[in-house]
Coordinates of C-alpha atoms and ligand atoms in Angstrom, one line a residue:
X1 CA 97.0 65.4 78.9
X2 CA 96.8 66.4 82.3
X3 CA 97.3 69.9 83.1
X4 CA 99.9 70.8 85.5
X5 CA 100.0 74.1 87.6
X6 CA 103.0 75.8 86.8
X7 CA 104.5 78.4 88.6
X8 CA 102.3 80.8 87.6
X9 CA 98.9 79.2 88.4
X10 CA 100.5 77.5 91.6
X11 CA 98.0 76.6 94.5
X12 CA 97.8 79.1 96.6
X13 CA 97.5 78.8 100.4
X14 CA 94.4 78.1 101.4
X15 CA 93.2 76.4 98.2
X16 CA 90.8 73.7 99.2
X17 CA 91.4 71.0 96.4
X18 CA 88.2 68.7 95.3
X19 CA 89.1 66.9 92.4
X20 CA 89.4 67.5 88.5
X21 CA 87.6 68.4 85.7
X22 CA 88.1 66.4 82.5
X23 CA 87.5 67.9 79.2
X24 CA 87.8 66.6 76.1
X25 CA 88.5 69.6 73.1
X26 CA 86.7 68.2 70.3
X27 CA 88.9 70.2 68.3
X28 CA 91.8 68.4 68.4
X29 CA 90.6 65.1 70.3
X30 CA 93.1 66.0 73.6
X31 CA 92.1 65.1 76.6
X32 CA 92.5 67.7 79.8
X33 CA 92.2 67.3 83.6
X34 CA 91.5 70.5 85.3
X35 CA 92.2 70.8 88.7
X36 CA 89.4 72.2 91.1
X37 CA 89.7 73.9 94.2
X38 CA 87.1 75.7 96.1
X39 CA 84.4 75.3 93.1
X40 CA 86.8 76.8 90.6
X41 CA 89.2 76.3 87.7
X42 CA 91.6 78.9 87.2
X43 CA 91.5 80.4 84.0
X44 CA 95.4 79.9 83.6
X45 CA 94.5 76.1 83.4
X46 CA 91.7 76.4 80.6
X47 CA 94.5 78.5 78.8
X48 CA 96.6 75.3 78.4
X49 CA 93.6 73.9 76.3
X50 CA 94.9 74.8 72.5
X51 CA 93.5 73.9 69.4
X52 CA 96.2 76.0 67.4
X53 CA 98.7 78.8 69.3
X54 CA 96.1 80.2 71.1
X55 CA 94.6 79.3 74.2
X56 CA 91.3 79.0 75.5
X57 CA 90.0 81.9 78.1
X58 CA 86.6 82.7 79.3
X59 CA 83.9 84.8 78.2
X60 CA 81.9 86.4 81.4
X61 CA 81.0 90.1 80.7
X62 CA 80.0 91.6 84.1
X63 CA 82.5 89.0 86.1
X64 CA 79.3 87.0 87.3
X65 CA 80.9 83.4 87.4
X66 CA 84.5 84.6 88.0
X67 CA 86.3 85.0 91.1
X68 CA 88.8 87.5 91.0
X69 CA 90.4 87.3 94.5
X70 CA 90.0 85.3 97.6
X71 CA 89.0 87.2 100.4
X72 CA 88.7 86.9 104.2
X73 CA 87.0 89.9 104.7
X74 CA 83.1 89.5 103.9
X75 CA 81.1 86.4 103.6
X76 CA 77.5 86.1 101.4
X77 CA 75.6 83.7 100.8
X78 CA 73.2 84.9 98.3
X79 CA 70.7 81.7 98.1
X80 CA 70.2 81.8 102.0
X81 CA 70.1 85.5 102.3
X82 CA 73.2 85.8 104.4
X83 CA 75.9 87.7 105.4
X84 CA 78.8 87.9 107.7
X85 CA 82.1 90.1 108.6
X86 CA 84.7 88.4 109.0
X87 CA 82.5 85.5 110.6
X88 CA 80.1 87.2 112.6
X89 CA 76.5 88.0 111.1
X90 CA 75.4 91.0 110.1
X91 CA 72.1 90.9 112.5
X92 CA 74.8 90.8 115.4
X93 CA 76.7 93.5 114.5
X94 CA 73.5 96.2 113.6
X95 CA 72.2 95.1 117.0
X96 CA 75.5 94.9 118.9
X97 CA 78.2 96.8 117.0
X98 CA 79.1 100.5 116.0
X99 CA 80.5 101.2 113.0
X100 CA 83.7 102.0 114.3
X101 CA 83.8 98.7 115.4
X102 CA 82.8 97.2 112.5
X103 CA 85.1 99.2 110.3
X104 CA 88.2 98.3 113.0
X105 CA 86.6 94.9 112.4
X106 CA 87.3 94.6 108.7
X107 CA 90.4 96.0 108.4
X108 CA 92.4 94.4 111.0
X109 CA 90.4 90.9 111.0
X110 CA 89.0 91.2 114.3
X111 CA 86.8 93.7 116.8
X112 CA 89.1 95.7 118.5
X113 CA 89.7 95.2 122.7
X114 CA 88.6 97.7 124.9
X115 CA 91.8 100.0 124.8
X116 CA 92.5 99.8 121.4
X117 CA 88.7 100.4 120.9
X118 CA 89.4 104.3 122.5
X119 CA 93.1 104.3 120.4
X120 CA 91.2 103.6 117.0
X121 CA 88.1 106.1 117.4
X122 CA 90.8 108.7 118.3
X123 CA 92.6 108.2 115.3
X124 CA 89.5 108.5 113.1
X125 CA 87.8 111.5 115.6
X126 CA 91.1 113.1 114.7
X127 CA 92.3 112.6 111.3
X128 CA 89.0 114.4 109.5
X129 CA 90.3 117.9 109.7
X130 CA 90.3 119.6 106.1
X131 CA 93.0 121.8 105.3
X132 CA 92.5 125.1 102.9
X133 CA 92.7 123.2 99.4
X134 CA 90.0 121.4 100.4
X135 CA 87.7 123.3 101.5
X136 CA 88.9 125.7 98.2
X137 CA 88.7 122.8 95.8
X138 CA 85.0 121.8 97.2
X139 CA 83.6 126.4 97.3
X140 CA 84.9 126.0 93.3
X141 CA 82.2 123.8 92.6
X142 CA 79.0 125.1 91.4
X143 CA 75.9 125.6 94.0
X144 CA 74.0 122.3 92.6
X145 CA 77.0 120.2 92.0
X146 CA 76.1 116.4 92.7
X147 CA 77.8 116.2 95.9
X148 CA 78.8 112.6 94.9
X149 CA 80.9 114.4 92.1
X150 CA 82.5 116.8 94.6
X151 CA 83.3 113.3 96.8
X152 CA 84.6 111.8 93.5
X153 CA 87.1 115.0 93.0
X154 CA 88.1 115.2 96.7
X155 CA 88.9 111.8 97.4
X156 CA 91.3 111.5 94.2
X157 CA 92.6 114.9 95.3
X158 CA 94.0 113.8 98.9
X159 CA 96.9 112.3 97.7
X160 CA 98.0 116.0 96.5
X161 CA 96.6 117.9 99.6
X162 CA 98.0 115.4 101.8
X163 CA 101.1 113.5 100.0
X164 CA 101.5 111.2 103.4
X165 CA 98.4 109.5 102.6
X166 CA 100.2 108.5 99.6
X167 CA 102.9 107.5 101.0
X168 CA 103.3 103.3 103.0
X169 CA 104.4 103.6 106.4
X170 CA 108.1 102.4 107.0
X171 CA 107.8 98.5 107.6
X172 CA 106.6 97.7 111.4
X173 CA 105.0 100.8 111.9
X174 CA 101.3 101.5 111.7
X175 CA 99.5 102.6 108.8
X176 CA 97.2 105.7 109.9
X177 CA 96.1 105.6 106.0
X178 CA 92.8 104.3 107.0
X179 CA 91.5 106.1 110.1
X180 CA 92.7 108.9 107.9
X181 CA 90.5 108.3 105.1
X182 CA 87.5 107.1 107.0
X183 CA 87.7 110.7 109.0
X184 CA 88.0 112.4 105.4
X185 CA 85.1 111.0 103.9
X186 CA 82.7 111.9 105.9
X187 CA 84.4 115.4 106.5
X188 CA 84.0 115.7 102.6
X189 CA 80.5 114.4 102.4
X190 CA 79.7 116.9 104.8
X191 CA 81.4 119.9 103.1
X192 CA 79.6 118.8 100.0
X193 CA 76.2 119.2 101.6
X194 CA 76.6 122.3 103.0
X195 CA 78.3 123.8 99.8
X196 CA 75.0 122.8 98.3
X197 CA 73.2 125.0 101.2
X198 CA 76.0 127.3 100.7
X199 CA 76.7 127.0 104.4
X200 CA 80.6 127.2 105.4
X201 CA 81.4 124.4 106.4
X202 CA 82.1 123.1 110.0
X203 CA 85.3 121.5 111.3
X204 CA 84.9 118.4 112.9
X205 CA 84.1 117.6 117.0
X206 CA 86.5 115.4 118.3
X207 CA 84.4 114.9 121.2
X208 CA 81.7 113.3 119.7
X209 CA 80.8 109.7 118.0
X210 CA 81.7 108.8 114.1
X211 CA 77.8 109.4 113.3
X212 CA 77.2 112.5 115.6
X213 CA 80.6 114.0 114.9
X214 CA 79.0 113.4 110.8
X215 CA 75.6 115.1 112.0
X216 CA 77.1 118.0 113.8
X217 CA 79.3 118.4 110.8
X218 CA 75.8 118.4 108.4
X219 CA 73.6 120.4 110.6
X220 CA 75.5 122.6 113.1
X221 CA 74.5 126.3 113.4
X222 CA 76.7 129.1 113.6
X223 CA 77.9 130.1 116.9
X224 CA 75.0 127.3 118.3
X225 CA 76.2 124.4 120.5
X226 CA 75.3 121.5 118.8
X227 CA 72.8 118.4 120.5
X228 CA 73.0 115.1 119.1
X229 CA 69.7 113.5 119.1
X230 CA 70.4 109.9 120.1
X231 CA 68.0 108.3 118.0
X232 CA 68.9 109.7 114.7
X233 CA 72.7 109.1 115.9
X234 CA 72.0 105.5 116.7
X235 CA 70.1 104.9 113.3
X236 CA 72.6 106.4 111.0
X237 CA 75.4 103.8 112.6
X238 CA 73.0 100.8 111.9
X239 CA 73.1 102.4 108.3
X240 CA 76.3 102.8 108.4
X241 CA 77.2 99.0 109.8
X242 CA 74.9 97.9 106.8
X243 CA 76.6 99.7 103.8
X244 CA 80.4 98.8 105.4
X245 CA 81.3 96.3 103.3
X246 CA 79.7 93.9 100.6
X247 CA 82.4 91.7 99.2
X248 CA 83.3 91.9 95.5
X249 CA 80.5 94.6 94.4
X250 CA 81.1 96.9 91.8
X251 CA 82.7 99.6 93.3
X252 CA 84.6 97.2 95.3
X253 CA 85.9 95.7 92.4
X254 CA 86.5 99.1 91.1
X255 CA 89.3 99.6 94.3
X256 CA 90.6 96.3 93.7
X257 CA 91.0 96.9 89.9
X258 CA 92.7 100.6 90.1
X259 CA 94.7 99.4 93.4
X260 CA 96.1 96.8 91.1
X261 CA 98.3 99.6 89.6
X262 CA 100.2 100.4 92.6
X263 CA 98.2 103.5 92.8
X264 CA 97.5 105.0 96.7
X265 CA 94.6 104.3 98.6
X266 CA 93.2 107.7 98.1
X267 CA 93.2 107.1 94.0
X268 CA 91.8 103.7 94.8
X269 CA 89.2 104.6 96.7
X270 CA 88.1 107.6 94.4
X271 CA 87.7 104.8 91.7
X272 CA 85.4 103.3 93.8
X273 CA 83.6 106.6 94.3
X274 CA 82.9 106.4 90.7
X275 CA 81.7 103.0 90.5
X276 CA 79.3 103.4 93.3
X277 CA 77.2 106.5 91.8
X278 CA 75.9 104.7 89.2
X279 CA 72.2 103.9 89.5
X280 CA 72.4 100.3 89.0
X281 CA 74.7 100.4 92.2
X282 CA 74.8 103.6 95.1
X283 CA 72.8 105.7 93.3
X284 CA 69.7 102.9 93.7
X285 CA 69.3 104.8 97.2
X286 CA 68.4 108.3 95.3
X287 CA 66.7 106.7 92.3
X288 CA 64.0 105.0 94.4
X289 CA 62.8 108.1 96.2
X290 CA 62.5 109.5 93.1
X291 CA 60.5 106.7 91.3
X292 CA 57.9 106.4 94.7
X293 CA 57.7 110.9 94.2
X294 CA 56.9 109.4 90.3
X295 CA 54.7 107.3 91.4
X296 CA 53.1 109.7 94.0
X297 CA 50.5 107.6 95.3
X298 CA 49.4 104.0 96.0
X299 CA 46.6 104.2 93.8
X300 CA 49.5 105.0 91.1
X301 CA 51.3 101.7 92.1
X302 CA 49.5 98.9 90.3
X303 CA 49.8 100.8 86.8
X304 CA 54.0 101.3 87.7
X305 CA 54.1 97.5 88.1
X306 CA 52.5 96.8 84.8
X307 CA 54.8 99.1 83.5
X308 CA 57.9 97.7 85.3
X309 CA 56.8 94.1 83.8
X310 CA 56.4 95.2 80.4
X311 CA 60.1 95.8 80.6
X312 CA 59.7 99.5 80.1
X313 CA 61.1 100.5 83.9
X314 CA 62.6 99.0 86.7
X315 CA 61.5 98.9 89.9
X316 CA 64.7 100.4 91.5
X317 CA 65.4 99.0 95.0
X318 CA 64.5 95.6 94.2
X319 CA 67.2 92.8 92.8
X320 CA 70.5 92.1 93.5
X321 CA 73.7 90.1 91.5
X322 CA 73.6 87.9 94.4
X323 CA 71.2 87.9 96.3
X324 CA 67.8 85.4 95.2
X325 CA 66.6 85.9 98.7
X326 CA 65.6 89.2 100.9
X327 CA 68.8 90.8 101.2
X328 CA 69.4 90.8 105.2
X329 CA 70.2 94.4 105.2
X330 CA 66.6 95.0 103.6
X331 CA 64.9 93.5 106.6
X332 CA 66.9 95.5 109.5
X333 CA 66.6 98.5 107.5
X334 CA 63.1 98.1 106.8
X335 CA 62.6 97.8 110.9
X336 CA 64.7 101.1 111.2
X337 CA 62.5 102.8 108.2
X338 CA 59.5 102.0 110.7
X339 CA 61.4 103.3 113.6
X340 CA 63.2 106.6 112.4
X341 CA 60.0 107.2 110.3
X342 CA 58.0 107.0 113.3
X343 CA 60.2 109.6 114.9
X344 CA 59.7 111.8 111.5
X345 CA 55.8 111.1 112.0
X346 CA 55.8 109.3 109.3
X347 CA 56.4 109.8 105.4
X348 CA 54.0 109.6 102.3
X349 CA 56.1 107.8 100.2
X350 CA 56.5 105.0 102.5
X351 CA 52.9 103.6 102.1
X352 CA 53.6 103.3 98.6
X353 CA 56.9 101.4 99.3
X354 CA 55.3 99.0 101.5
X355 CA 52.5 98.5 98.4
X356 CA 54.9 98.0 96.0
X357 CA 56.9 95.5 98.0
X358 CA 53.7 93.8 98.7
X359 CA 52.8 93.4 95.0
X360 CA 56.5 92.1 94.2
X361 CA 56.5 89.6 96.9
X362 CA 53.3 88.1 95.2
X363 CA 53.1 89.0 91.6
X364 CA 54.9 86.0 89.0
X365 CA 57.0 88.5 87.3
X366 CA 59.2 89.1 90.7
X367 CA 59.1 85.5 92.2
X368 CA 60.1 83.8 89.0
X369 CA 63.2 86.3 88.8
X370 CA 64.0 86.0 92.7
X371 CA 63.8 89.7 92.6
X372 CA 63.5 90.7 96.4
X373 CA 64.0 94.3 97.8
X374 CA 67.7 95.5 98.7
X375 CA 69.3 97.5 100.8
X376 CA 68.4 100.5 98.7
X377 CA 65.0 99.8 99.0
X378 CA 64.2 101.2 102.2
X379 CA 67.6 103.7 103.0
X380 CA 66.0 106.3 100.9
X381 CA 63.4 106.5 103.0
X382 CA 65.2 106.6 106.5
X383 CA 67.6 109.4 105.3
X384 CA 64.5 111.7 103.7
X385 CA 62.7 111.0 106.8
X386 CA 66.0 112.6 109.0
X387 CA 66.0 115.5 106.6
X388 CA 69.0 114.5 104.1
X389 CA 67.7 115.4 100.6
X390 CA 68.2 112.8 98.1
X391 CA 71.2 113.9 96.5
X392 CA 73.4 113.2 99.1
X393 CA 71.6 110.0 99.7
X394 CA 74.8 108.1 97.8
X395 CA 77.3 110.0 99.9
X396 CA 75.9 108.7 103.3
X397 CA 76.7 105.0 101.3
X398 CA 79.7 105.8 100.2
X399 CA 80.5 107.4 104.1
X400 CA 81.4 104.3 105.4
X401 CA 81.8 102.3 102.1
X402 CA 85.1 103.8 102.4
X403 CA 86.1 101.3 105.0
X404 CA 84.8 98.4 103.4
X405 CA 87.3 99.9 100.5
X406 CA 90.4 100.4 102.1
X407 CA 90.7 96.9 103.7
X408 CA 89.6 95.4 100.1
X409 CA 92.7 97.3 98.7
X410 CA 94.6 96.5 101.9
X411 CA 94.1 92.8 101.3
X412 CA 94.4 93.0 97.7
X413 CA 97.6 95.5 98.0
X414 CA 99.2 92.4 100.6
X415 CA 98.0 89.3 98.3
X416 CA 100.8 87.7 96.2
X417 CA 98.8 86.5 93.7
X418 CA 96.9 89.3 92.7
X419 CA 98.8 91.4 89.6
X420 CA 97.8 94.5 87.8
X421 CA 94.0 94.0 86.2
X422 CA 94.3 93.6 82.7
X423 CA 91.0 91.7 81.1
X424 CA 90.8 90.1 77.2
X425 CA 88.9 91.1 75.0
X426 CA 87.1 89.5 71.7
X427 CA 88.0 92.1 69.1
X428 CA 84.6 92.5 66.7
X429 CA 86.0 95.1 64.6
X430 CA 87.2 95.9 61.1
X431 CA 90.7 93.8 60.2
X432 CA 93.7 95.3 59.3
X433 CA 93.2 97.9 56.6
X434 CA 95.3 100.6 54.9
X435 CA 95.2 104.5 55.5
X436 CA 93.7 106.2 52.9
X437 CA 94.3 110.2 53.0
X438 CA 91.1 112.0 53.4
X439 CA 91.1 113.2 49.4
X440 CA 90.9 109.9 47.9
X441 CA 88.5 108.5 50.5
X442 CA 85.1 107.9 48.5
Ligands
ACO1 N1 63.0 95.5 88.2 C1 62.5 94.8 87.2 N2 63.1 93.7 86.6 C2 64.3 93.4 87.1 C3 64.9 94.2 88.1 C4 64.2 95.2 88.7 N3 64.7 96.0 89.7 N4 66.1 93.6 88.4 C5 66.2 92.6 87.5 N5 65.1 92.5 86.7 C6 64.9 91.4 85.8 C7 65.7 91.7 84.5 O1 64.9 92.5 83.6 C8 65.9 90.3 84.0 O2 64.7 89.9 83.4 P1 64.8 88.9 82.1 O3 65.4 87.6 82.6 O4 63.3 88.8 81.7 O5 65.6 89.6 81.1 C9 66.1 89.5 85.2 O6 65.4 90.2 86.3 C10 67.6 89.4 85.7 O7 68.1 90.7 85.8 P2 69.6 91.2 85.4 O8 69.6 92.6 85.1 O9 70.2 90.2 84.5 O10 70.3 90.9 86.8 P3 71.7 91.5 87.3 O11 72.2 90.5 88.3 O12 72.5 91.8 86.1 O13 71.3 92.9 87.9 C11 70.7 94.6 89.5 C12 71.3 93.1 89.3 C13 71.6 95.5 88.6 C14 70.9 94.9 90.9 C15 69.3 94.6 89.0 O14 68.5 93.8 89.8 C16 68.7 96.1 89.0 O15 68.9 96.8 88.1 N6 68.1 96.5 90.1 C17 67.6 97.8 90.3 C18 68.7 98.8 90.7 C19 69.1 98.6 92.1 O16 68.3 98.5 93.0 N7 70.4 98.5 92.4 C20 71.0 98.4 93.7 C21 71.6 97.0 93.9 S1 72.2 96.9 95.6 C22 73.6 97.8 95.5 O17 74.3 97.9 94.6 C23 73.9 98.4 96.8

């Protein structure tokens, strides 16, 4: 029996057909031709292979061998240690690029001309002022809140502070949703350090770029003009360029998942908030300066690793879902570690990075598992060397994550395939029993 796409797993444009896939279900002795098209099957087509009324679907906890969406946003190549925004590499951009180019870049498809270049950095310059609730909602929170949970409440509180940002422009007009959103991040990731200093906090300068309008924000004194220093300015937007986007990660996924509801941007994106604290994700950055203060000296590093192969801890920083292969924003971070930290006069911990990574790159353990470092690896150390303590090491990933975000859930939001996220399960529990009242349960 050939399988046929029906209206609901129709080829898509863009679909690059190579062939079937023929199965035989030993169950019944049927026969199946799968069609397969850009080295997938879709799942719709393996749910037309029945043995009795129900059909087959696949088991892959963690999504590793399923692709949920096509994109035209990010491209990785995890084998060669590669990736690309919308077709240009990422070594081009962190040498060439500003964020704000990169973010204009990924949400509209292509780096903007010189005029609208000066329109877009407007809009974001101007669309981060915070209006009373917000700056209530983050003074409510206690002193040593996480400031990634203050950016998780914030973010899914816009939509009520500002009910526009909730709302889609009429049809033709532009959507200021995402200069919006970029601006309020790092407005909120700002507040939320300073509440932690309990420092008011200050209201963005329009004047200045995304990254120095971000430090003046973090580090502006009362009454004090405030001077950006150029090199710190210049290395947070490398940072920045780095942790824009990363295709289907788990936070991104995240987005895509809750945007599948219909929910706004702001809800969306506060989902991915979430997903991106975790220390298996975001919160990597934070967990690896504190396992190098654990370790606390490079004499201290050859007993971690035995520990770390003994399956007792992880070396945080290193591995990736995708990546077998340095991860490419490991090796320009690791040049701008050496840089910033050289302006810092250098940092104790990162001799005890640069051992660890040296016993990795060599030791059985790492090489047989294609663990490398990632981007985590060395950000840590960059943004402790500029004087960010490691809690808000996160939020400066998640500052311009948010773009990244919003043009996943833009191109999810616009994609007629996609439908509201609603997994399988394999149920594992009891079957169907009858209520007992509490006095006669034994
Ligand atoms: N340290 C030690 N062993 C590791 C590490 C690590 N960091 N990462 C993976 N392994 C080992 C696993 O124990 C496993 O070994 P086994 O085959 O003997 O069981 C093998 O390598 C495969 O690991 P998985 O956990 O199956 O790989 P997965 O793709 O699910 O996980 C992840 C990827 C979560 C990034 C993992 O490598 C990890 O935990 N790294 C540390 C945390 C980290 O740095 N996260 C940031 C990732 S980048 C980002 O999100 C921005």
């Amino acid at each position: 029996m050939t399988v046929q796409h029906d209206h609901k797993g129709a080829k898509s444009a863009g679909e690059n057909p190579q062939g079937t896939l023929s199965v035989t279900d030993d169950r019944t002795g049927e026969t199946y031709e799968l069609p397969v098209a850009d080295g997938t099957v879709r799942a719709a087509d393996l749910n037309k292979i029945k043995a009795e009324e129900i059909g087959l679907a696949s088991y892959d906890p963690g999504l590793v061998y399923t692709a949920t969406c096509r994109s035209a946003i990010t491209f990785l190549d995890g084998d060669a240690g590669h990736l690309a925004h919308r077709g240009y590499p990422i070594e081009e951009l962190a040498a060439q690029a500003t964020f704000i180019e990169v973010a204009h870049l990924l949400l509209n498809g292509e780096l903007p001309k010189a005029a609208d270049l000066k329109a877009w950095e407007r809009a974001v310059a101007t669309g981060g002022t915070a209006d009373e609730h917000l700056h209530k909602l983050v003074a409510s929170f206690p002193r040593d809140a996480h400031p990634m949970s203050i950016m998780l409440s914030a973010m899914g509180a816009l939509p009520a502070v500002y009910p526009e940002l909730a709302q889609a422009p009429a049809d033709g007009e532009p959507d200021p949703r995402p200069a919006r959103l970029i601006a309020l991040g790092s407005t909120i990731a700002a507040m939320a350090y300073r509440h932690g200093l309990g420092e008011a906090p200050v209201a963005p300068d329009t004047e200045l770029s995304f990254p120095g309008n971000f430090m003046s924000m973090m580090w502006k004194k009362d009454g004090q003009p405030y001077e950006v220093d150029p090199r710190v300015e210049k290395a947070l937007d490398v940072l920045w360029i780095l942790h824009a986007d990363h295709e289907q990660n788990c936070s991104t996924n995240a987005v895509r998942s809750v945007g599948s509801s219909g929910v706004d941007p702001c809800s969306a994106v506060a989902a991915g908030v979430a997903a991106l604290y975790g220390p298996l994700h975001g919160g990597a950055n934070e967990a690896v300066l504190n396992m190098l203060r654990e370790i606390g000296d490079v004499s201290n590093v050859a007993e971690f690793m035995t520990h770390v192969k003994n399956g007792e801890r992880r070396l945080m920083g290193f591995g990736h879902r995708v990546y077998k292969n340095y991860d490419p924003r490991a090796t320009i971070i690791k040049k701008y570690a050496m840089d910033v930290l050289d302006i810092a006069d250098g940092s104790p911990l990162l001799d005890i990075a640069l051992e660890l990574e040296k016993i990795a790159l060599d030791d059985d353990y790492f090489v047989q598992r294609r663990l490398y470092p990632n981007v985590d690896f060395y950000s840590g150390l960059i943004y402790q060397a500029l004087g960010i303590p490691s809690k808000m090491f996160t939020v400066m990933f998640a500052v311009p994550r948010v773009s990244g975000w919003v043009a996943q859930w833009m191109e999810s939001a616009a994609d007629p395939e996609q439908k509201i996220v609603r997994p399988r399960q394999i149920y594992t529990g009891a079957p169907t029993r009858t209520y007992i009242p509490a006095q006669r349960r034994d």
